[in-house]
PDB file of C-alpha atoms in Angstrom:
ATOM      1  CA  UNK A 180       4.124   6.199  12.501  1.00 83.00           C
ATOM      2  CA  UNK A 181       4.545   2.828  10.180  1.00 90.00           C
ATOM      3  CA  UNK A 182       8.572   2.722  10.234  1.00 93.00           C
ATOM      4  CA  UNK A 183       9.184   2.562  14.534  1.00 94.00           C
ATOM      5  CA  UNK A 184       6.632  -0.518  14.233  1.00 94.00           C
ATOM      6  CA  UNK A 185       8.406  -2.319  11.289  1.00 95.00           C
ATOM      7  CA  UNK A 186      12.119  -1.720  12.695  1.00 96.00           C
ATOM      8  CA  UNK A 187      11.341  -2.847  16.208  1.00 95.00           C
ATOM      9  CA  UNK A 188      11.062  -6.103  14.334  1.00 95.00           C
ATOM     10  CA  UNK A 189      13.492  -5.619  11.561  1.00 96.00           C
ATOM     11  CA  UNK A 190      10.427  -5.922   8.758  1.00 97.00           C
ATOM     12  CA  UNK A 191      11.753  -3.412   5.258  1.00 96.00           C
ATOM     13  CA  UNK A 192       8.700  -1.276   4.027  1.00 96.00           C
ATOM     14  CA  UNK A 193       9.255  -0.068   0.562  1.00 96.00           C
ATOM     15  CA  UNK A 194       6.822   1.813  -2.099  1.00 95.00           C
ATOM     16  CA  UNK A 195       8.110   1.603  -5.133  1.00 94.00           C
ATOM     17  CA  UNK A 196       6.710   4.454  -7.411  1.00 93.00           C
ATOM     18  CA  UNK A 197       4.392   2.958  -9.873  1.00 89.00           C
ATOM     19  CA  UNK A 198       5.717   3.214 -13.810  1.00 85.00           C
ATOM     20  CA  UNK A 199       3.136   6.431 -14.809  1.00 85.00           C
ATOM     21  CA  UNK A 200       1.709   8.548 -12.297  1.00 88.00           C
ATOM     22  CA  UNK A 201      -1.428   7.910 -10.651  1.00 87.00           C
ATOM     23  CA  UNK A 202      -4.064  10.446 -10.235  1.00 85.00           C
ATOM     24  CA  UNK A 203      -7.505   9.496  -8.757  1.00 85.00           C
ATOM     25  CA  UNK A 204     -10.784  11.213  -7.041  1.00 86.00           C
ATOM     26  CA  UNK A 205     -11.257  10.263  -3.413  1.00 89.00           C
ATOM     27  CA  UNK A 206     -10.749  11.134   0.347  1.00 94.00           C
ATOM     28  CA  UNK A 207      -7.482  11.780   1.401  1.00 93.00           C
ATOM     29  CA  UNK A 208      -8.188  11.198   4.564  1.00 97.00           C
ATOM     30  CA  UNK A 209      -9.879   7.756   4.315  1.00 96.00           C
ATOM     31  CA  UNK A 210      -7.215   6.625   1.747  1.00 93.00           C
ATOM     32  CA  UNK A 211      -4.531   7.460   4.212  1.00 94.00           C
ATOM     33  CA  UNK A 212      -6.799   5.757   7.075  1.00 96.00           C
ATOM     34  CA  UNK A 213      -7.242   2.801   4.982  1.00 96.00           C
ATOM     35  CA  UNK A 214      -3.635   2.411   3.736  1.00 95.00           C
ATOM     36  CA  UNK A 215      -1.982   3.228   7.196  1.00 96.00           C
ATOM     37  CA  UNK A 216      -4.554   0.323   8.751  1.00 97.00           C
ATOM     38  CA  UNK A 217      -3.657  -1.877   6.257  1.00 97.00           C
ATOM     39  CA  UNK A 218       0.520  -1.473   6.629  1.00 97.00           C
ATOM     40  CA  UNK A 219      -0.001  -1.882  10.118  1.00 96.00           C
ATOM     41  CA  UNK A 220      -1.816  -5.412   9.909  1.00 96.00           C
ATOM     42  CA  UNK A 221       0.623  -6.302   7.166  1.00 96.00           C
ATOM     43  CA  UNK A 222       3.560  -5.790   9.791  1.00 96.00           C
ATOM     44  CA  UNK A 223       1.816  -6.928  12.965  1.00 95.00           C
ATOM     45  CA  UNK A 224       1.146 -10.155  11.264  1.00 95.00           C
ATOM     46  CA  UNK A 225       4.325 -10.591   9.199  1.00 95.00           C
ATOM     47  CA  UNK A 226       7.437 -12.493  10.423  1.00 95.00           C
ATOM     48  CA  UNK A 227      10.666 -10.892  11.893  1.00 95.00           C
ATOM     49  CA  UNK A 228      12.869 -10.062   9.535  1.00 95.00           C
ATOM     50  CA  UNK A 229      10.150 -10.203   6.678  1.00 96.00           C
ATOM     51  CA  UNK A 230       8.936  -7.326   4.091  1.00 97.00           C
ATOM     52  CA  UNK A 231       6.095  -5.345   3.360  1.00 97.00           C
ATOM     53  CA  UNK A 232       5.740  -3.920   0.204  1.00 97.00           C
ATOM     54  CA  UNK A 233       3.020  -1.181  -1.507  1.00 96.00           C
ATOM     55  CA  UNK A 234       2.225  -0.957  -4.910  1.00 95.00           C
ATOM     56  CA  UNK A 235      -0.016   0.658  -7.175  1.00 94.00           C
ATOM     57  CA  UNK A 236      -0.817   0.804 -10.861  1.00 90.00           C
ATOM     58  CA  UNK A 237      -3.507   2.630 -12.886  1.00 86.00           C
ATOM     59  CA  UNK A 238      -6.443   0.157 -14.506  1.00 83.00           C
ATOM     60  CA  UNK A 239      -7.811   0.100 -17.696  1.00 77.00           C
ATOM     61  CA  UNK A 240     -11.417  -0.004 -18.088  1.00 74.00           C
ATOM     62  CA  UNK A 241     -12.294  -1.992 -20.679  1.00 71.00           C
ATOM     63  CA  UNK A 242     -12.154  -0.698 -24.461  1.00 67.00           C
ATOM     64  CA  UNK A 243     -10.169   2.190 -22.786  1.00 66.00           C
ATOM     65  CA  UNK A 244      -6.801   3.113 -22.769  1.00 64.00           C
ATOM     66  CA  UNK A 245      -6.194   5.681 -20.156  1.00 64.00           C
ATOM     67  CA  UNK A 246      -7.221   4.279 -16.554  1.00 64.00           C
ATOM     68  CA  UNK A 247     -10.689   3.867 -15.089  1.00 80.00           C
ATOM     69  CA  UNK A 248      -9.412   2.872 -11.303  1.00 86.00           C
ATOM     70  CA  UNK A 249      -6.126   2.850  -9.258  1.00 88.00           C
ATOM     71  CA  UNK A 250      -5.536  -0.470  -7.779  1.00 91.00           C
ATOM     72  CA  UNK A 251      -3.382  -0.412  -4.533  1.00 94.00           C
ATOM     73  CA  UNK A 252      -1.693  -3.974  -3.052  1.00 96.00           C
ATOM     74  CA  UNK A 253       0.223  -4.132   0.281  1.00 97.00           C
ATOM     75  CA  UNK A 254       1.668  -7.419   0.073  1.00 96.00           C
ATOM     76  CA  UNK A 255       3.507  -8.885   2.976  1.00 95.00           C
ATOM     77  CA  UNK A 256       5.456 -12.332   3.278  1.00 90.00           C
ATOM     78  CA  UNK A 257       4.597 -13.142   6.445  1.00 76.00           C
TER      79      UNK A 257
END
């Protein structure tokens, strides 16, 4: 769905799989919806030839060592 979009205008997607895993409680579906949404804007609004790139990592709350929240960045150079 993301990757005909992004090579039509030669823009690399990559998801580089976060150092632990990440487990968290939410919708699926609305992640996904969310996510996909935000990908899309990232390469509709990006340059030709630029990158999008999706990351996550697990958050500490504080005093607390295993994570309290996922935090998920789609970072684009465009």
């Amino acid at each position: 769905m993301i990757r005909p979009m992004a090579d039509a205008r030669r823009i690399s997607v990559s998801a580089p799989a976060p150092a632990e895993p990440i487990y968290v409680r939410a919708d699926r579906q609305r992640i996904k919806q969310v996510l996909v949404n935000l990908v899309n804007n990232a390469i509709k609004f990006n340059r030709d030839g630029g990158s999008v790139r999706i990351e996550a990592e697990g958050v500490a709350a504080t005093n607390e060592a295993s994570p309290a929240f996922a935090r998920i960045k789609v970072v684009d150079d465009g």
